[in-house]
Structures are given as C-alpha cells and as structure tokens.
Amino acid sequence: MKKVLFLFPLAFSLNAADSANYDEKRRLFCELTSINPLLSDLQEGDVRDGWLRIQDDMYYSIEIGGWVMLRYGSNDGVNISNTKNSLYIKDYVGLTKFDKKTGKVTMNYSTKDMSQKLVWSCDVGKNSPNNSEM
C-alpha cells in the first residue's frame, strides 16, 4: 500500500504546469562561462536551460539549471531594476544581473556558510507569456 501512496502524488506532479499569466516569460539556453568556487557537479562549458519570468511588476525571476534568483516587489531601482537593457534582482541570498542585449547572466549567492558566483552566456527565447511549461 505504501508504494501506491508514493506513486499517486508522483503521477500528479508529472503533469504539473505553470498556469500563471506573465507579462514576460522567456526561455533561456545558457552555457556556464565562469564559476567560483568550483563545484563537483557543475563546471565551465556546461549547458543548462531556464526561464526569465516577470509578472505584474510584482514578481521577477531568473532560473537557470536549478539556480534561482527571485524577488516579489516593484521595479524600485534598489532590489529590482528592470530597464530596456538590463534586469537586476536582489533577494535574500544574493543578486543577479542580466544584460538583455548580450544574454550575459551573473548570479552571486552569498550567505554566512557559502559564497558562489556563476556567469552564464545565454540565448534568450522570444516572449511567450502564456507558455505553460515549467
């Protein structure tokens, strides 16, 4: 019986979809160009995909290969700065800078226990605000 209960929630998660309506949702196809310090499961040259999501000037998110930087709030120029050429997101563990013209994404994570810097070179897909892919 335990196996059935375990598989039941798994079946629902396989059909998960992102049903939010975004102002901007773009697919990111990225290559890691710099990492410091080095990680055993991620190295320069690795390719990962991800998403850029913006909703109602209240939610900003960049996710690449499981590395996420997000912030709820408005485009205040301090914690979030969204301009024609760049996006800056600062959350409780770090900050991300995204150059919209070049596709360069720099993610800096910093806590008392760790510090990690990732630099990605990304091809940015077209805006698909109603795309339900996760």
Short mmCIF file of C-alpha atoms in Angstrom, two decimals, residues 29-33 43-50 64-65:
data_model
loop_
_atom_site.label_atom_id
_atom_site.label_comp_id
_atom_site.label_asym_id
_atom_site.label_seq_id
_atom_site.Cartn_x
_atom_site.Cartn_y
_atom_site.Cartn_z
CA PHE A 29 19.51 28.40 -23.13
CA CYS A 30 22.76 29.01 -21.29
CA GLU A 31 26.39 27.93 -21.15
CA LEU A 32 28.33 28.36 -17.93
CA THR A 33 31.34 30.55 -18.73
CA GLN A 43 31.78 23.19 -14.49
CA GLU A 44 32.62 25.72 -17.19
CA GLY A 45 31.14 24.73 -20.52
CA ASP A 46 28.10 23.03 -19.00
CA VAL A 47 24.84 23.84 -20.79
CA ARG A 48 21.60 24.40 -18.88
CA ASP A 49 18.19 25.80 -19.69
CA GLY A 50 15.98 28.05 -17.64
CA ILE A 64 18.99 28.52 -14.84
CA GLY A 65 19.63 24.84 -14.25
#
